Coordinates of C-alpha atoms and ligand atoms in Angstrom, one line a residue:
M1 CA -20.5 11.3 -24.5
S2 CA -20.7 10.1 -20.9
A3 CA -18.4 7.2 -20.2
V4 CA -19.5 3.9 -18.6
R5 CA -17.7 3.7 -15.2
I6 CA -16.1 0.2 -15.1
D7 CA -16.9 -1.2 -11.7
G8 CA -13.7 -3.0 -10.6
R9 CA -15.2 -4.1 -7.3
Q10 CA -17.9 -6.0 -9.2
V11 CA -15.6 -7.6 -11.7
A12 CA -13.2 -8.6 -8.9
K13 CA -16.1 -10.1 -6.9
G14 CA -16.9 -12.4 -9.8
L15 CA -13.3 -13.4 -10.2
N16 CA -12.9 -14.0 -6.5
R17 CA -16.0 -16.2 -6.5
A18 CA -14.6 -18.4 -9.2
T19 CA -11.2 -18.5 -7.5
R20 CA -12.8 -19.7 -4.2
E21 CA -14.8 -22.4 -6.0
R22 CA -11.7 -23.7 -7.8
A23 CA -9.7 -23.7 -4.6
L24 CA -12.3 -26.0 -3.0
S25 CA -11.3 -28.8 -5.3
L26 CA -7.7 -28.8 -4.0
T27 CA -6.4 -31.2 -1.3
R28 CA -5.2 -28.3 0.8
P29 CA -6.0 -24.6 0.5
P30 CA -3.6 -22.3 -1.4
G31 CA -1.0 -20.8 0.9
L32 CA 0.0 -17.1 0.6
A33 CA 2.8 -15.4 2.5
V34 CA 3.0 -11.6 2.4
V35 CA 6.1 -9.9 3.6
L36 CA 6.0 -6.3 4.8
V37 CA 9.2 -4.4 5.8
G38 CA 8.8 -1.2 7.7
E39 CA 5.7 0.9 8.4
D40 CA 4.8 2.6 5.1
P41 CA 1.1 3.5 5.8
A42 CA -0.1 2.9 2.3
S43 CA 1.7 -0.5 2.2
E44 CA 0.1 -1.4 5.5
V45 CA -3.3 -0.8 4.1
Y46 CA -2.6 -2.8 0.9
V47 CA -1.2 -5.7 2.8
R48 CA -4.1 -5.8 5.3
R49 CA -6.6 -5.8 2.3
K50 CA -4.7 -8.7 0.7
G51 CA -5.0 -10.7 4.0
I52 CA -8.7 -10.0 4.3
V53 CA -9.4 -11.2 0.8
A54 CA -7.2 -14.3 1.2
G55 CA -9.1 -15.2 4.4
R56 CA -12.5 -14.8 2.6
L57 CA -11.4 -17.1 -0.1
G58 CA -10.4 -19.8 2.4
F59 CA -6.7 -19.5 1.7
Q60 CA -4.0 -20.2 4.3
H61 CA -2.5 -16.7 4.8
Q62 CA 0.4 -15.4 6.8
Q63 CA 1.7 -11.9 7.1
L64 CA 5.3 -11.4 8.1
T65 CA 5.9 -7.8 9.3
L66 CA 9.6 -7.0 9.7
P67 CA 11.2 -3.9 11.2
A68 CA 12.3 -1.1 8.9
A69 CA 15.9 -1.7 9.9
T70 CA 15.8 -5.3 8.6
T71 CA 19.1 -6.1 6.8
Q72 CA 19.3 -7.6 3.3
D73 CA 20.6 -10.9 4.8
E74 CA 17.8 -11.1 7.3
L75 CA 15.2 -10.5 4.5
H76 CA 16.9 -13.2 2.3
A77 CA 16.8 -15.6 5.2
V78 CA 13.0 -15.0 5.6
I79 CA 12.4 -15.6 1.9
D80 CA 14.6 -18.7 1.9
T81 CA 12.4 -20.1 4.7
L82 CA 9.2 -19.4 2.7
N83 CA 10.8 -20.8 -0.5
A84 CA 11.3 -24.1 1.4
D85 CA 8.0 -24.2 3.2
P86 CA 5.7 -26.7 1.5
S87 CA 2.5 -25.0 2.7
V88 CA 3.4 -21.7 1.0
D89 CA 2.4 -21.6 -2.7
G90 CA 2.9 -17.8 -3.1
I91 CA 5.3 -15.2 -1.7
L92 CA 4.7 -11.5 -2.1
V93 CA 7.2 -8.9 -0.8
Q94 CA 5.3 -5.6 -0.6
L95 CA 7.1 -2.8 -2.4
P96 CA 8.5 -0.2 -2.0
L97 CA 11.1 -1.6 0.4
P98 CA 13.1 0.7 2.7
S99 CA 15.8 2.4 0.6
H100 CA 18.8 0.6 2.2
L101 CA 17.4 -2.7 0.7
D102 CA 18.1 -3.9 -2.8
S103 CA 14.6 -4.7 -4.2
D104 CA 15.9 -6.4 -7.3
A105 CA 18.0 -8.8 -5.3
V106 CA 15.1 -9.5 -3.0
L107 CA 12.7 -10.2 -5.9
E108 CA 15.2 -12.4 -7.6
S109 CA 15.5 -14.6 -4.4
I110 CA 11.8 -15.6 -4.6
H111 CA 11.4 -19.1 -6.1
P112 CA 9.8 -18.5 -9.6
D113 CA 7.2 -21.2 -8.8
K114 CA 6.0 -19.1 -5.9
D115 CA 6.3 -15.7 -7.7
V116 CA 2.6 -14.8 -7.4
D117 CA 3.5 -11.1 -7.9
G118 CA 5.0 -12.0 -11.3
L119 CA 7.9 -9.7 -10.7
T120 CA 10.9 -12.0 -10.7
P121 CA 13.2 -12.0 -13.8
A122 CA 12.0 -15.5 -14.6
S123 CA 8.3 -14.4 -14.8
A124 CA 9.1 -11.2 -16.6
G125 CA 11.2 -13.2 -19.1
L126 CA 8.4 -15.7 -19.8
L127 CA 6.0 -12.8 -20.3
A128 CA 8.4 -11.0 -22.7
I129 CA 8.7 -14.1 -24.9
G130 CA 4.9 -14.6 -25.1
R131 CA 4.7 -17.5 -22.6
P132 CA 3.2 -15.8 -19.6
L133 CA 2.8 -17.9 -16.5
L134 CA 2.5 -15.8 -13.4
V135 CA 1.6 -12.4 -14.6
P136 CA 2.0 -9.2 -12.5
C137 CA -1.3 -8.6 -10.8
T138 CA -2.1 -5.0 -11.7
P139 CA -1.5 -5.5 -15.5
A140 CA -3.5 -8.7 -15.4
G141 CA -6.3 -6.9 -13.6
C142 CA -6.3 -4.1 -16.2
M143 CA -6.6 -6.6 -19.0
H144 CA -9.7 -8.1 -17.4
L145 CA -11.2 -4.7 -17.1
I146 CA -10.5 -3.9 -20.7
E147 CA -12.1 -7.2 -21.7
A148 CA -15.1 -6.4 -19.6
T149 CA -15.7 -3.3 -21.8
G150 CA -16.0 -5.6 -24.8
V151 CA -13.5 -3.5 -26.8
D152 CA -11.8 -5.4 -29.6
L153 CA -8.0 -5.1 -28.9
S154 CA -7.0 -6.7 -32.2
G155 CA -5.5 -4.0 -34.3
A156 CA -6.4 -1.3 -31.8
H157 CA -3.9 1.3 -30.8
A158 CA -3.1 1.0 -27.1
V159 CA -1.1 3.7 -25.4
V160 CA 0.6 3.1 -22.1
L161 CA 1.8 6.0 -19.9
G162 CA 4.6 4.7 -17.8
R163 CA 7.3 2.1 -18.1
S164 CA 7.6 0.6 -14.6
N165 CA 8.4 -3.1 -14.1
I166 CA 5.3 -3.4 -12.0
V167 CA 2.8 -2.0 -14.5
G168 CA 3.9 -0.2 -17.7
R169 CA 6.3 -2.7 -19.1
P170 CA 4.2 -5.9 -18.4
I171 CA 0.9 -4.3 -19.6
A172 CA 2.5 -3.3 -22.8
R173 CA 3.5 -6.9 -23.4
L174 CA 0.0 -8.2 -22.6
L175 CA -1.6 -5.7 -24.9
E176 CA 0.7 -6.6 -27.7
Q177 CA 0.0 -10.3 -27.1
A178 CA -3.7 -9.4 -27.4
N179 CA -2.8 -8.1 -30.9
A180 CA -3.0 -4.4 -30.1
T181 CA -0.4 -1.9 -31.5
V182 CA 1.3 -0.6 -28.5
T183 CA 3.0 2.7 -27.8
V184 CA 4.7 3.3 -24.5
C185 CA 5.2 6.9 -23.3
H186 CA 7.4 7.8 -20.4
S187 CA 9.0 10.8 -18.6
R188 CA 11.2 11.7 -21.6
T189 CA 8.4 11.4 -24.3
K190 CA 7.9 14.6 -26.1
H191 CA 4.3 15.8 -26.3
P192 CA 2.7 12.7 -24.9
E193 CA -0.8 14.3 -25.3
R194 CA -0.3 14.1 -29.1
I195 CA 0.2 10.4 -28.8
T196 CA -2.5 9.6 -26.3
R197 CA -5.0 11.4 -28.5
E198 CA -4.5 8.6 -31.0
A199 CA -5.3 5.9 -28.5
D200 CA -8.3 3.5 -28.7
V201 CA -7.2 2.2 -25.3
L202 CA -5.3 4.4 -22.9
I203 CA -3.6 3.1 -19.7
A204 CA -2.3 5.7 -17.3
A205 CA 0.3 4.4 -14.8
V206 CA 2.6 7.3 -13.9
G207 CA 1.7 8.4 -10.4
R208 CA 0.9 12.0 -11.3
P209 CA -2.5 13.2 -10.0
K210 CA -5.0 14.0 -12.8
M211 CA -2.3 14.3 -15.5
V212 CA -4.6 13.1 -18.2
G213 CA -7.2 15.7 -19.0
A214 CA -10.1 15.5 -21.5
D215 CA -7.9 17.1 -24.2
W216 CA -5.5 14.0 -24.0
V217 CA -8.2 11.6 -24.9
R218 CA -9.7 10.5 -28.2
P219 CA -13.6 10.5 -28.2
G220 CA -14.8 7.0 -27.5
A221 CA -11.5 5.7 -26.0
V222 CA -11.4 3.2 -23.2
V223 CA -9.3 4.7 -20.3
I224 CA -7.8 2.6 -17.5
D225 CA -6.5 4.6 -14.6
V226 CA -3.8 2.8 -12.5
G227 CA -2.8 5.8 -10.4
I228 CA -3.6 6.1 -6.8
N229 CA -2.5 9.5 -5.5
R230 CA -3.3 11.2 -2.2
L231 CA -4.1 14.9 -2.5
A232 CA -3.3 17.5 0.1
D233 CA -6.9 17.3 1.5
G234 CA -6.5 13.6 2.1
S235 CA -8.7 12.5 -0.8
L236 CA -7.6 9.9 -3.4
C237 CA -7.4 10.5 -7.1
G238 CA -5.9 8.7 -10.1
D239 CA -3.6 9.9 -12.9
V240 CA -6.7 10.8 -14.9
D241 CA -9.1 13.7 -14.4
T242 CA -12.0 11.3 -14.2
D243 CA -14.9 13.6 -14.4
A244 CA -13.5 15.6 -17.3
V245 CA -12.3 12.5 -19.2
A246 CA -15.7 10.8 -18.6
Q247 CA -17.2 13.4 -21.0
V248 CA -15.0 12.1 -23.8
A249 CA -14.2 8.5 -23.2
S250 CA -16.6 5.5 -23.8
A251 CA -15.5 3.7 -20.6
I252 CA -13.3 4.7 -17.7
T253 CA -12.1 3.1 -14.4
P254 CA -12.8 5.1 -11.2
V255 CA -10.3 5.7 -8.4
P256 CA -10.9 4.1 -6.0
G257 CA -12.9 1.1 -7.0
G258 CA -11.4 0.5 -10.5
V259 CA -8.0 -1.2 -10.9
G260 CA -7.3 -1.6 -7.1
P261 CA -9.7 -4.4 -6.3
M262 CA -8.6 -6.2 -9.5
T263 CA -5.0 -6.2 -8.4
I264 CA -5.9 -8.2 -5.3
A265 CA -8.2 -10.5 -7.2
M266 CA -5.4 -11.4 -9.6
L267 CA -3.0 -12.0 -6.7
M268 CA -5.5 -14.6 -5.4
R269 CA -5.9 -16.0 -8.9
N270 CA -2.1 -16.3 -9.2
T271 CA -1.8 -18.0 -5.8
L272 CA -4.5 -20.5 -6.8
V273 CA -2.7 -21.2 -10.1
A274 CA 0.7 -21.6 -8.3
S275 CA -1.0 -23.9 -5.7
E276 CA -2.7 -26.0 -8.4
R277 CA 0.6 -26.4 -10.2
R278 CA 2.5 -27.4 -7.0
Q279 CA -0.2 -29.8 -5.8
S280 CA -0.3 -31.6 -9.1
N281 CA 3.6 -31.4 -9.6
R282 CA 3.1 -29.7 -12.9
P283 CA 6.4 -28.2 -14.3
Ligands
GUN301 N1 3.3 -2.0 -4.3 C1 2.5 -1.4 -5.2 N2 2.0 -2.3 -6.1 C2 2.6 -3.5 -5.8 C3 2.5 -4.8 -6.4 O1 1.8 -5.0 -7.4 N3 3.3 -5.8 -5.9 C4 4.1 -5.5 -4.8 N4 4.8 -6.5 -4.3 N5 4.2 -4.3 -4.2 C5 3.4 -3.3 -4.7

């Protein structure tokens, strides 16, 4: 079997087009503020891309770049200002933060109505009880890509590799709410390959280059690769050995060009939704 490569750029383009059109009917454009602390090169690239897409969609966008030595109090003061700014509908603090900062406390300080990253305890709690509002962007993007394959998730066995708050945990909740039977594997799981071989849908979100080989995958499975790893030669690869697994799977996301563009598209969608809610004073 040779798997269909799921084109995340194409799916994201369609979503972005719909987001831009919906934004046109608002009184004022959605406002997004992205906060970057320090000079992590990968974060600088991600943040720049978010700004470019926000601009293309006609959003009001601001990037706040703070020095690596920013204190916890200084960062909280910036977020307080953005929480109170009526032109800002969405706030995203790019992670990871420098190690002297308490990321949990920072995320918790974002007003839940402006939590377009879906990472505050309020957003995570709503998702956990089956009332998702602002859903973390990468998991939401993965769900769109799975839907694009046409696979029926109801009763399917979905296996998630990784249990991070950004990807693994929330995507497990979304898959379960789509009526899949979900297994989460993590660093302490014994023989994860025995479990992944049972998966109809496999999500890899562990940050280990090419960990998932062809012998980890059931023939015909849908494989979503969330990993973005830089190899010694400077090239990018995912958590899945794409070429090998493509011989076994029915559909697979490439890296780059799979999940990455969807994460940004879902951030724009969340910002639109937050703006619509604020502009109509919906609870
Ligand atoms: N760094 C890597 N992924 C993400 C994400 O989804 N949100 C934020 N804020 N930072 C990230």
